[in-house]
């Protein structure tokens, strides 16, 4: 490595997230929103030198540990959790024996900038010690998107007004724990390497091994290398330099880190040492360039431009930064947890948040990632079969919470005032299986990847349909019912015939029947193999048809309303005026039991259904249902506002759509919001995926269909235009919709594409061609 300054930030503020100063209360949130993410690792933006409130956590996607005892007071049993890995960017600086750490020294100024365009976190700060010595520091960190196992850090130090001895340590620190103080890893060895040092660890349950190799150098501004001594301690590795500093003489430390785990290779230590050797020889400019180019390529196919609304533009780019960084197209065995790889809330577990909220972003901007995430579910089909069987059903019931093994990881009980309270989402929130089936069908439609469907998708779809057919019960009224569930609105438990659950189950059964017929006639040998493997006989398909045809949906032909679940209309109305979920969620006011007696909703439920099945529902159901359920919804879940923005936009209610979009965008970015709204436990990645969907499917009005892509845009006048990059069946589209309704679509590359706007007829457009309407 040689010393250069490879990095120059973008001028445009819509590509930045900037935080000035230091407020200990906000630090946990800032660490999450400014986290460095590359789909493989997530590093919270904690101060490198640490502070009383800093939690310098790095997570590696898919690396979980099951502690041997309950790791939190509210837990009745230990629960698998995403592991905090070694802190690769730790520094320790002593000036005349005084540690440069907030608390020991006074912070004069601080500015942190996350460059969304290049995924680089820059920090500049000045500190003053008790003797009046002022030190000016700058740091820069990134987790390479080009080589996801490579991490980079640079720290520049300038003594402003003193000559003293300085000691600088650049470390990878294995002495880490999760927030609940559980040490989920143990260090199994440290040793010197020709170019640096190596730290090896394993998760305490023995499931994974990991290795971090570091190489660091310190140079003067004249590019002279300072001699340092390697640090190879029990828990830490790194380098230490001590020198006599002079006023205004700047030194720069550069560190590269290679991280591998046994999830990817049998010998993570060997892989880390080999990569470190390459990194140590790589010019930092080249390292930066390949990283920046990888980000540029992702932005090229995912950027959204709202030029007339800079604040929204910046919030959207921040959301896209986190979406791009949440998943790894090369990893088919990890998925996106509820807080991505930026925090510990929900212990890194994967919910329906992924398929229904986050995943469509990848489907339409980076289908390889979408495929990898579906493969995660395919590889975990055994866990879904196991859960169905354990509950007395057939087929595949995917876990409500999933981690690395595919088995259910939702706690069975929680402890509340010493009492064991069953966690009903585990047993009752079953719509997740249909949500995964929906993604399988969407993937096939949007990519035309028939091979995936034949090899994996069809099997998932059939197994999910089989589950629903065994789950629904024929009753005396001659109808099938699905009793005792929780729908997306988790404020009502043990409900019967939740419209979302039933209609999505019905949809899944019909899709599976369609797929079976198609496979049978178009791919007979695959059908033979699959139906034999699954022991799927014709009478079972006939039963699926009966269940689909006679499953109650809660739809009232007269009012055009879906009743959210049986008996919902009889519940008590509640006026939500003044409800502010950043202060408290509504259950705090009504009590859990009280809430069940009211119509109050936690999050979009029927409203989600409207969106998902928009093109197969009658057009006169959207407005009545939205107007009925929207005023009853608290949005106490972060998943809710973006889909209200989406549906409001589709209905042409732009003031409401914008209001909900703003609400979704500030869940994490309004740092003063506490509690549920705060991002301290990690960014609300589902809300961020929802923002992209609100823009694509709501404002831009994109309707993916088997025939092609149709757009029905509704663009706020002050936005001027909305431009989005969309991938569709191997083609890259640049879609621009104006506030006056005009649409222009450039087919940048790929194949011929079938497009339409409004109710107009389909048109085909060749690559390089422009479609205007
Ligand atoms: O999956 C969600 C659920 O819909 C609402 N509670 C939080 C979960 C994780 O984000």
XYZ file of C-alpha atoms and ligand atoms in Angstrom:
783
model
C 0.000 0.000 0.000
C 1.175 3.459 -0.768
C -0.228 6.613 0.633
C -2.494 8.697 -1.561
C -5.684 10.489 -0.970
C -7.873 8.446 -3.225
C -11.145 9.885 -2.183
C -12.987 13.024 -3.122
C -16.574 13.267 -1.970
C -19.474 14.111 -4.264
C -20.455 17.799 -4.229
C -24.159 17.109 -4.518
C -25.639 16.999 -0.960
C -28.308 14.532 -2.045
C -25.516 11.926 -2.095
C -24.550 12.542 1.521
C -25.728 11.857 4.995
C -24.044 14.385 7.271
C -23.954 14.444 11.064
C -22.294 17.298 12.938
C -21.146 17.175 16.560
C -21.649 14.442 19.117
C -24.788 13.789 21.104
C -24.374 10.657 23.243
C -28.132 10.049 23.214
C -28.254 9.927 19.426
C -25.076 7.949 18.939
C -26.710 4.470 18.749
C -29.024 5.688 15.984
C -26.220 7.402 14.103
C -24.092 4.265 14.281
C -26.852 2.401 12.453
C -27.876 4.919 9.820
C -24.230 5.556 8.878
C -23.234 1.883 8.945
C -20.913 0.562 6.244
C -22.680 -2.263 4.453
C -21.660 -4.443 1.529
C -24.024 -7.396 1.847
C -21.317 -9.510 3.457
C -20.448 -7.380 6.448
C -22.115 -4.506 8.229
C -20.022 -2.213 10.420
C -21.806 0.250 12.631
C -20.371 3.724 12.390
C -19.119 3.796 15.966
C -16.260 6.111 16.829
C -13.093 4.160 16.010
C -11.465 4.995 19.341
C -14.637 4.149 21.278
C -16.550 6.135 23.854
C -18.856 5.438 26.775
C -21.820 5.146 24.431
C -20.164 3.608 21.373
C -21.000 0.074 20.295
C -18.473 -0.737 17.604
C -20.192 -3.758 16.080
C -19.417 -5.594 12.882
C -21.841 -8.264 11.704
C -21.191 -10.902 9.060
C -24.343 -11.878 7.178
C -25.464 -15.370 8.114
C -23.103 -15.832 11.084
C -25.341 -16.665 14.016
C -24.772 -18.222 17.424
C -27.103 -20.008 19.775
C -26.009 -19.051 23.314
C -26.173 -21.778 25.918
C -28.473 -19.828 28.250
C -31.189 -17.173 27.746
C -29.255 -14.066 26.801
C -31.785 -11.482 27.954
C -34.025 -11.091 30.979
C -37.195 -11.264 28.875
C -36.182 -14.536 27.255
C -37.314 -17.924 28.498
C -34.832 -19.827 26.352
C -31.647 -18.911 24.455
C -32.375 -17.570 20.996
C -30.087 -17.700 17.979
C -28.606 -14.291 17.330
C -26.472 -12.508 14.775
C -22.967 -12.414 16.120
C -20.869 -9.340 16.811
C -17.570 -10.092 15.078
C -14.146 -8.562 15.829
C -13.951 -4.795 15.716
C -11.688 -4.372 12.703
C -11.376 -0.580 12.767
C -10.453 0.010 16.398
C -7.802 2.656 17.070
C -6.114 3.849 20.249
C -4.152 7.090 20.328
C -2.140 8.374 23.294
C -0.638 11.851 23.371
C 1.876 12.223 26.196
C 0.159 9.293 27.898
C -3.308 10.872 27.544
C -5.858 8.839 25.555
C -7.567 10.753 22.733
C -11.026 9.562 23.528
C -14.122 11.616 24.203
C -14.499 11.705 27.966
C -10.735 11.975 28.450
C -10.379 14.877 26.046
C -12.738 17.639 24.968
C -14.312 17.325 21.538
C -13.967 20.671 19.794
C -15.758 19.729 16.589
C -16.834 16.687 14.672
C -18.375 16.089 11.272
C -19.247 12.712 9.822
C -20.221 12.219 6.207
C -21.526 9.006 4.721
C -20.999 9.229 0.982
C -23.918 7.264 -0.402
C -22.496 7.184 -3.913
C -19.332 5.345 -2.880
C -20.201 3.785 0.461
C -17.441 5.655 2.275
C -17.680 6.977 5.790
C -15.571 10.034 6.447
C -15.050 11.651 9.808
C -13.197 14.807 10.786
C -12.754 15.805 14.410
C -10.632 17.980 16.674
C -9.934 17.305 20.313
C -8.220 19.227 23.073
C -6.690 17.641 26.168
C -6.403 19.104 29.668
C -3.013 20.603 28.803
C -4.522 22.480 25.855
C -2.977 20.207 23.212
C -5.163 20.198 20.109
C -5.171 17.280 17.707
C -6.899 17.300 14.334
C -7.982 13.924 12.986
C -9.646 12.635 9.861
C -10.706 9.093 9.149
C -12.147 7.239 6.240
C -13.498 3.701 6.155
C -15.128 1.446 3.616
C -16.177 -2.156 3.196
C -15.344 -2.981 -0.390
C -18.293 -3.762 -2.627
C -15.892 -5.125 -5.231
C -14.271 -7.674 -2.943
C -16.685 -8.045 -0.071
C -14.016 -9.615 2.135
C -11.818 -6.491 2.023
C -12.104 -3.620 4.501
C -10.162 -0.377 4.464
C -9.421 2.323 7.020
C -7.338 5.470 6.910
C -6.685 7.853 9.800
C -4.808 11.132 9.439
C -3.500 12.867 12.536
C -2.112 16.385 12.883
C -0.892 17.844 16.191
C -1.941 21.484 15.867
C -0.010 23.137 18.669
C 2.316 20.742 20.411
C 5.390 18.554 20.188
C 4.918 15.365 22.193
C 5.305 11.660 22.067
C 2.343 9.972 20.393
C 1.457 6.292 20.431
C -0.964 5.076 17.788
C -2.465 1.581 17.755
C -4.392 0.223 14.781
C -6.225 -2.874 15.941
C -8.609 -5.664 15.179
C -10.161 -6.294 18.542
C -11.702 -9.646 19.347
C -12.819 -8.584 22.788
C -16.366 -7.929 21.699
C -19.839 -8.881 22.859
C -23.383 -8.456 21.693
C -25.385 -5.626 23.199
C -26.881 -7.956 25.793
C -23.286 -8.644 26.894
C -23.302 -12.146 25.447
C -19.933 -13.055 24.040
C -20.980 -14.990 20.985
C -17.455 -15.600 19.749
C -14.286 -16.835 21.329
C -10.838 -16.107 20.002
C -9.149 -19.340 19.022
C -5.786 -17.899 18.052
C -3.736 -14.884 17.036
C -0.468 -14.886 15.160
C 1.875 -12.750 13.142
C 1.831 -12.983 9.354
C 4.584 -11.805 6.993
C 2.428 -8.764 6.146
C 0.561 -8.249 9.389
C -1.324 -10.412 11.817
C -4.196 -12.863 11.964
C -6.990 -13.294 14.471
C -9.101 -16.425 14.430
C -12.379 -16.897 16.244
C -15.294 -19.235 16.383
C -18.861 -18.860 17.440
C -19.353 -20.283 20.892
C -21.817 -22.911 19.696
C -19.097 -24.076 17.318
C -21.106 -23.489 14.131
C -18.754 -21.042 12.408
C -15.108 -20.082 12.337
C -13.897 -16.695 11.192
C -10.565 -15.059 10.477
C -9.562 -11.409 10.306
C -6.120 -10.566 8.899
C -4.805 -7.013 9.146
C -1.974 -5.046 7.632
C -1.316 -1.439 8.626
C 1.270 1.210 7.876
C 1.918 4.711 9.196
C 3.530 7.343 7.030
C 4.635 10.915 7.333
C 3.412 13.532 4.893
C 6.754 13.050 3.092
C 5.681 9.425 2.523
C 8.291 8.027 4.924
C 7.235 4.842 6.667
C 7.422 4.869 10.441
C 8.661 1.735 12.140
C 6.031 0.058 14.195
C 5.757 -3.017 16.373
C 3.221 -5.723 15.682
C 0.575 -6.409 18.305
C -0.336 -10.055 18.660
C -2.183 -10.385 21.950
C -4.686 -12.949 23.155
C -7.672 -10.946 21.980
C -6.225 -8.338 19.614
C -3.952 -7.944 16.683
C -2.555 -4.885 14.946
C 0.323 -2.438 14.917
C 1.663 0.119 17.345
C 3.778 3.143 16.446
C 5.391 5.604 18.810
C 7.066 8.790 17.589
C 7.947 12.274 18.612
C 5.288 14.397 16.971
C 5.758 17.977 15.913
C 3.198 20.733 15.386
C 1.441 20.571 12.029
C 3.355 17.474 10.963
C 0.692 15.102 9.672
C 0.892 11.332 9.740
C -1.446 8.913 8.006
C -2.305 5.383 9.039
C -3.727 3.016 6.437
C -5.083 -0.379 7.277
C -6.468 -3.182 5.146
C -8.369 -6.077 6.626
C -9.317 -9.401 5.075
C -12.296 -11.216 6.612
C -13.462 -14.741 5.820
C -15.595 -17.271 7.595
C -16.188 -21.005 7.378
C -19.532 -20.164 5.734
C -17.596 -19.494 2.530
C -14.415 -21.557 2.789
C -13.086 -24.490 4.783
C -9.985 -22.567 5.734
C -10.932 -18.971 6.613
C -7.479 -18.317 8.098
C -5.777 -19.368 4.864
C -8.206 -17.318 2.776
C -7.742 -14.246 4.977
C -3.941 -14.537 4.895
C -3.923 -14.921 1.099
C -6.253 -11.979 0.558
C -4.261 -9.868 2.985
C -1.124 -10.529 0.987
C -2.858 -9.234 -2.144
C -4.365 -6.250 -0.358
C -1.044 -5.294 1.197
C 0.420 -5.116 -2.298
C -2.511 -3.239 -3.764
C -2.295 0.463 -4.244
C -4.956 2.152 -2.095
C -6.128 4.088 -5.150
C -6.801 0.793 -6.942
C -8.614 -0.557 -3.894
C -10.747 2.534 -3.664
C -11.366 2.611 -7.412
C -12.605 -0.963 -7.675
C -14.874 -0.363 -4.682
C -16.240 2.898 -6.127
C -16.751 1.266 -9.519
C -18.765 -1.535 -7.941
C -20.978 1.052 -6.247
C -21.270 3.015 -9.492
C -22.464 -0.116 -11.290
C -25.132 -0.706 -8.666
C -26.248 2.923 -8.785
C -26.354 2.714 -12.570
C -29.096 0.115 -12.316
C -30.890 1.375 -9.216
C -30.768 5.134 -8.880
C -33.946 7.134 -8.496
C -34.008 10.787 -9.491
C -36.495 13.259 -8.033
C -34.785 16.462 -9.043
C -37.523 18.846 -7.871
C -37.465 17.604 -4.268
C -33.878 17.553 -2.947
C -34.792 16.530 0.608
C -36.792 13.526 -0.620
C -34.047 12.781 -3.124
C -31.461 12.578 -0.356
C -33.668 10.384 1.836
C -34.363 8.050 -1.067
C -30.664 7.755 -1.955
C -29.915 6.943 1.661
C -32.586 4.213 1.558
C -31.111 2.824 -1.670
C -27.606 2.835 -0.166
C -28.840 0.571 2.629
C -30.826 -1.636 0.279
C -27.834 -2.173 -1.995
C -25.690 -2.944 1.039
C -28.133 -5.320 2.721
C -27.711 -8.362 0.481
C -25.019 -10.241 -1.363
C -25.808 -11.670 -4.821
C -23.084 -14.285 -4.292
C -24.601 -15.707 -1.109
C -27.601 -18.019 -1.551
C -27.603 -19.037 2.102
C -28.150 -15.735 3.870
C -31.034 -13.311 3.698
C -31.916 -9.819 4.843
C -32.772 -9.548 8.535
C -35.353 -7.099 9.858
C -32.596 -4.556 10.633
C -30.241 -5.625 7.848
C -26.638 -5.964 9.091
C -26.755 -2.691 10.989
C -28.063 -3.616 14.437
C -29.176 -6.322 16.799
C -32.920 -5.748 17.054
C -34.743 -8.966 16.197
C -31.347 -10.690 16.542
C -30.702 -10.511 12.813
C -33.699 -12.745 12.058
C -35.352 -12.809 8.652
C -39.126 -12.161 8.488
C -41.650 -11.593 5.688
C -40.040 -8.153 5.663
C -37.567 -9.566 3.185
C -39.825 -11.017 0.483
C -42.677 -8.544 0.750
C -40.876 -5.291 1.487
C -37.186 -5.460 0.607
C -36.845 -8.105 -2.087
C -38.793 -6.398 -4.927
C -36.069 -3.727 -4.983
C -33.547 -6.417 -5.971
C -35.941 -8.075 -8.381
C -36.180 -4.890 -10.434
C -32.621 -3.574 -9.994
C -30.361 -6.588 -9.450
C -32.137 -9.878 -10.197
C -29.067 -11.934 -9.229
C -29.532 -10.774 -5.672
C -33.244 -11.549 -5.858
C -32.393 -15.058 -7.018
C -29.845 -15.572 -4.224
C -32.420 -14.536 -1.624
C -34.989 -16.953 -3.032
C -32.350 -19.671 -2.901
C -31.979 -18.919 0.802
C -35.617 -19.940 1.202
C -35.167 -22.950 -1.068
C -32.174 -24.180 0.910
C -34.297 -23.816 4.037
C -37.325 -25.639 2.683
C -36.547 -28.506 5.062
C -37.172 -26.147 8.019
C -40.518 -25.114 6.522
C -41.509 -28.743 6.007
C -40.450 -29.483 9.521
C -42.532 -26.640 10.968
C -45.616 -27.701 8.992
C -45.213 -31.255 10.209
C -44.642 -30.203 13.802
C -47.957 -28.322 13.702
C -49.759 -31.292 12.153
C -49.905 -29.987 8.584
C -48.392 -30.980 5.274
C -46.163 -29.084 2.866
C -44.109 -26.037 3.796
C -44.859 -23.549 6.546
C -41.913 -21.180 6.590
C -40.693 -19.991 9.983
C -41.945 -16.622 11.106
C -38.364 -15.843 12.111
C -35.487 -17.493 10.374
C -31.720 -17.349 10.768
C -29.100 -19.727 9.389
C -30.506 -23.230 9.762
C -33.974 -22.771 8.306
C -35.614 -23.813 11.571
C -37.975 -21.471 13.427
C -36.006 -18.995 15.549
C -38.910 -16.990 16.954
C -38.945 -17.258 20.765
C -41.661 -19.631 21.969
C -42.296 -17.689 25.163
C -41.281 -14.327 26.547
C -41.130 -13.485 30.222
C -43.294 -10.613 31.331
C -43.324 -9.761 35.047
C -42.125 -13.300 35.708
C -44.900 -14.867 33.633
C -44.350 -16.923 30.517
C -46.264 -15.395 27.643
C -46.540 -17.393 24.427
C -45.237 -15.600 21.345
C -48.183 -16.126 19.048
C -46.523 -14.882 15.894
C -44.591 -18.160 15.925
C -47.712 -20.275 15.899
C -50.231 -18.013 14.179
C -48.570 -15.665 11.716
C -48.488 -18.024 8.790
C -49.027 -15.727 5.826
C -45.237 -15.673 5.379
C -45.493 -18.862 3.326
C -47.737 -17.148 0.759
C -45.463 -14.120 0.789
C -42.610 -16.382 -0.300
C -44.826 -18.037 -2.930
C -45.702 -14.573 -4.229
C -42.000 -13.757 -4.591
C -41.391 -17.004 -6.496
C -44.121 -16.122 -9.003
C -42.982 -12.486 -9.250
C -39.411 -13.603 -9.916
C -40.446 -15.819 -12.800
C -42.615 -13.080 -14.291
C -40.011 -10.318 -14.028
C -36.935 -12.318 -15.078
C -38.232 -15.094 -17.316
C -35.763 -17.364 -15.461
C -37.532 -20.623 -16.287
C -34.652 -22.733 -15.039
C -35.010 -21.360 -11.542
C -38.696 -22.112 -11.654
C -38.146 -25.655 -12.855
C -35.322 -26.447 -10.445
C -36.499 -24.671 -7.298
C -39.472 -22.292 -7.595
C -42.112 -24.837 -8.545
C -41.187 -27.092 -5.640
C -41.554 -24.218 -3.167
C -44.874 -23.165 -4.675
C -46.322 -26.670 -4.631
C -45.205 -27.296 -1.073
C -46.700 -24.019 0.137
C -49.981 -24.795 -1.628
C -49.945 -28.202 0.001
C -49.578 -26.544 3.381
C -52.607 -24.287 2.824
C -54.741 -27.149 1.597
C -53.964 -29.027 4.802
C -54.409 -25.912 6.932
C -57.860 -24.869 5.662
C -60.792 -26.792 7.106
C -64.107 -27.595 5.484
C -66.925 -26.618 7.836
C -70.661 -27.081 8.038
C -71.352 -24.026 5.931
C -69.714 -25.842 2.998
C -66.797 -23.392 3.011
C -63.143 -23.745 3.905
C -61.920 -21.640 6.800
C -58.496 -20.804 8.201
C -58.970 -20.253 11.884
C -56.741 -18.944 14.648
C -54.211 -16.841 12.817
C -52.517 -13.478 13.053
C -52.604 -11.386 9.912
C -50.117 -8.635 9.066
C -51.972 -6.474 11.628
C -50.480 -8.030 14.722
C -52.824 -6.146 17.049
C -55.447 -8.885 16.660
C -54.527 -12.411 17.662
C -56.359 -15.748 17.377
C -58.492 -14.370 14.555
C -60.448 -16.453 12.070
C -60.363 -16.019 8.324
C -57.997 -13.091 8.111
C -58.680 -11.735 4.618
C -54.991 -11.247 3.829
C -54.089 -14.777 4.902
C -57.029 -16.441 3.170
C -56.916 -14.523 -0.107
C -53.154 -14.981 -0.381
C -53.584 -18.695 0.416
C -56.254 -18.931 -2.276
C -53.982 -17.114 -4.705
C -51.104 -19.487 -3.867
C -53.268 -22.554 -4.395
C -54.373 -21.252 -7.794
C -50.813 -20.378 -8.809
C -49.665 -23.826 -7.787
C -52.459 -25.464 -9.760
C -51.559 -23.364 -12.773
C -47.867 -24.238 -12.391
C -48.665 -27.943 -12.097
C -50.743 -27.906 -15.280
C -48.059 -25.965 -17.085
C -45.261 -28.248 -15.938
C -47.268 -31.306 -16.845
C -47.831 -30.186 -20.411
C -44.646 -28.182 -21.130
C -42.035 -29.979 -19.057
C -43.391 -33.527 -18.640
C -40.156 -35.117 -17.494
C -39.580 -32.448 -14.843
C -43.192 -32.798 -13.777
C -42.825 -36.521 -13.508
C -39.698 -36.178 -11.367
C -41.145 -33.454 -9.140
C -44.574 -34.970 -8.643
C -42.948 -38.306 -7.850
C -40.524 -36.700 -5.425
C -43.379 -34.854 -3.691
C -45.802 -37.760 -4.090
C -48.278 -35.309 -5.578
C -51.242 -37.185 -7.017
C -54.120 -35.890 -9.179
C -56.648 -36.161 -6.323
C -54.507 -33.836 -4.221
C -54.654 -31.211 -6.957
C -58.406 -31.646 -7.150
C -58.546 -30.964 -3.445
C -56.463 -27.799 -3.864
C -58.993 -26.625 -6.425
C -61.868 -27.262 -4.022
C -60.130 -25.432 -1.198
C -59.277 -22.461 -3.424
C -62.834 -22.267 -4.746
C -64.516 -22.463 -1.354
C -62.141 -20.595 0.929
C -63.891 -17.683 2.617
C -62.335 -14.355 1.706
C -64.311 -11.932 3.872
C -65.320 -9.967 0.787
C -68.720 -8.285 0.848
C -70.189 -7.835 -2.633
C -72.425 -4.996 -1.446
C -69.965 -2.783 0.428
C -66.965 -3.945 -1.679
C -65.076 -4.271 1.600
C -62.897 -7.119 2.739
C -63.641 -7.715 6.386
C -60.151 -7.926 7.870
C -61.172 -11.045 9.780
C -64.409 -12.657 10.900
C -66.108 -10.329 13.373
C -63.883 -7.315 12.730
C -66.816 -5.085 11.793
C -68.359 -5.674 15.213
C -65.367 -4.272 17.083
C -65.246 -0.861 18.723
C -64.196 2.205 16.705
C -61.289 4.223 18.091
C -60.439 7.772 17.147
C -56.708 7.919 16.495
C -56.465 11.695 16.427
C -53.312 12.720 18.261
C -51.772 9.241 18.232
C -48.010 9.616 17.862
C -46.150 6.325 17.711
C -42.823 8.003 18.287
C -44.070 8.689 21.826
C -45.813 5.359 22.459
C -47.540 2.651 20.483
C -51.290 2.381 20.941
C -51.130 -0.792 23.026
C -49.568 1.308 25.787
C -52.826 3.268 25.903
C -55.400 0.548 25.266
C -53.651 -2.455 26.794
C -53.093 -5.623 24.784
C -56.429 -7.154 25.728
C -58.327 -3.902 25.240
C -56.882 -3.447 21.813
C -58.248 -6.783 20.612
C -61.748 -5.377 21.184
C -61.180 -2.388 18.933
C -60.753 -1.860 15.215
C -57.388 -0.243 15.724
C -54.714 -1.627 13.382
C -50.997 -1.860 13.823
C -50.112 -1.835 10.140
C -51.331 -2.288 6.605
C -53.257 -5.555 6.340
C -56.122 -5.392 3.824
C -54.215 -2.453 2.320
C -51.260 -4.806 1.646
C -53.621 -7.217 -0.020
C -54.976 -4.500 -2.286
C -51.508 -3.765 -3.545
C -50.295 -7.339 -3.949
C -53.341 -8.492 -5.911
C -54.146 -5.171 -7.585
C -54.235 -6.560 -11.096
C -56.493 -9.450 -10.214
C -58.983 -7.616 -7.978
C -61.968 -5.642 -9.314
C -61.019 -1.984 -9.686
C -63.912 -0.777 -7.527
C -62.513 -2.341 -4.338
C -59.408 -0.205 -3.918
C -60.821 3.140 -2.822
C -63.518 1.812 -0.440
C -61.115 -0.505 1.365
C -58.318 2.041 1.575
C -60.640 4.767 2.866
C -62.107 2.364 5.405
C -58.871 0.937 6.838
C -56.470 3.847 6.514
C -58.022 5.970 9.313
C -57.958 2.957 11.646
C -54.235 2.321 11.210
C -51.695 3.490 13.791
C -48.593 2.654 11.700
C -47.102 1.377 14.928
C -45.065 -0.901 12.682
C -42.441 0.715 10.462
C -43.697 -1.516 7.649
C -46.926 0.406 7.292
C -46.434 4.001 6.045
C -44.671 3.174 2.780
C -47.488 0.916 1.596
C -50.029 3.553 2.476
C -47.962 5.920 0.352
C -48.020 3.361 -2.432
C -51.758 2.757 -2.437
C -52.576 6.458 -1.932
C -50.401 7.248 -4.965
C -52.124 4.588 -7.032
C -55.435 6.154 -6.064
C -54.118 9.561 -7.126
C -54.229 11.023 -3.609
C -50.836 12.688 -3.864
C -50.949 14.819 -0.696
C -51.606 11.705 1.363
C -49.078 9.660 -0.608
C -46.379 12.252 -0.021
C -47.260 12.516 3.645
C -46.837 8.752 4.101
C -43.668 8.714 2.022
C -42.216 11.377 4.305
C -43.282 9.391 7.328
C -41.560 6.265 5.980
C -38.412 8.190 5.087
C -38.019 9.775 8.499
C -38.500 6.621 10.589
C -34.718 6.287 10.771
C -33.538 9.695 9.651
C -35.384 11.751 12.227
C -32.789 11.041 14.910
C -34.870 12.566 17.646
C -37.550 9.881 17.309
C -37.170 7.359 20.042
C -38.496 3.953 20.935
C -40.046 2.038 18.113
C -39.129 4.648 15.594
C -35.463 4.853 16.492
C -32.804 3.146 14.409
C -30.555 2.286 17.366
C -31.285 -1.427 16.857
C -30.527 -1.100 13.154
C -32.130 0.532 10.158
C -35.725 -0.438 9.369
C -34.823 -2.105 6.110
C -38.432 -3.101 5.329
C -39.477 0.541 5.491
C -36.626 1.357 3.109
C -37.691 -1.359 0.678
C -41.211 0.005 1.046
C -39.998 3.443 0.007
C -38.601 2.022 -3.228
C -41.863 0.158 -3.822
C -43.970 3.242 -3.090
C -41.971 5.092 -5.738
C -41.939 2.298 -8.315
C -45.405 0.812 -7.909
C -47.157 3.852 -6.465
C -45.887 7.144 -7.887
C -44.440 5.658 -11.082
C -47.438 3.331 -11.177
C -45.531 0.309 -12.472
C -47.666 -2.803 -12.996
C -45.646 -5.903 -13.914
C -47.890 -8.294 -15.872
C -47.380 -11.477 -17.889
C -47.799 -9.377 -21.050
C -45.315 -6.633 -20.177
C -44.815 -3.570 -18.006
C -47.619 -1.052 -17.745
C -47.238 2.360 -16.086
C -49.952 4.525 -14.552
C -47.944 7.344 -12.972
C -49.044 9.953 -10.457
C -46.203 12.420 -9.924
C -46.466 15.405 -7.538
C -46.159 18.685 -9.451
C -43.252 19.967 -7.370
C -41.192 16.829 -8.105
C -41.189 17.797 -11.786
C -40.368 14.241 -12.786
C -39.537 10.866 -11.303
C -36.895 8.757 -12.995
C -36.218 5.156 -12.049
C -33.960 2.415 -13.367
C -35.840 -0.836 -13.836
C -34.637 -4.263 -14.948
C -37.217 -6.340 -16.706
C -36.678 -9.705 -18.384
C -33.012 -9.059 -19.058
C -33.448 -5.457 -20.217
C -32.328 -2.303 -18.493
C -34.949 0.443 -18.654
C -34.710 4.106 -17.717
C -38.252 5.199 -16.957
C -39.117 8.886 -16.594
C -42.601 10.070 -15.696
C -43.514 13.755 -15.597
C -46.016 15.424 -13.340
C -48.226 16.064 -16.405
C -48.464 12.302 -16.977
C -45.982 12.067 -19.860
C -43.811 8.942 -19.766
C -40.559 8.211 -21.548
C -38.863 4.831 -21.373
C -35.413 4.238 -22.785
C -34.532 0.590 -23.320
C -30.848 0.989 -22.524
C -29.857 -2.620 -23.169
C -31.213 -6.128 -23.350
C -34.069 -7.429 -25.430
C -37.259 -6.207 -27.012
C -39.625 -5.033 -24.268
C -43.431 -4.804 -24.243
C -44.630 -1.589 -22.635
C -47.792 0.415 -22.133
C -48.962 3.525 -20.332
C -52.431 4.027 -18.871
C -55.052 1.998 -20.726
C -53.283 2.221 -24.098
C -52.387 -0.826 -26.178
C -49.059 -2.652 -25.726
C -46.102 -1.567 -27.819
C -42.832 -3.381 -28.323
C -39.610 -1.432 -28.096
C -36.237 -2.672 -29.318
C -32.995 -2.216 -27.316
C -31.762 1.339 -27.788
C -35.312 2.442 -28.564
C -37.372 5.025 -26.726
C -41.012 4.646 -25.823
C -42.976 7.857 -25.250
C -46.560 8.353 -24.208
O -42.293 -8.546 10.355
C -42.497 -7.438 11.171
C -43.956 -7.415 11.558
O -44.789 -7.284 10.432
C -44.218 -6.272 12.515
N -43.381 -6.406 13.680
C -41.943 -6.400 13.341
C -41.598 -7.504 12.372
C -40.113 -7.399 11.988
O -39.875 -6.183 11.340
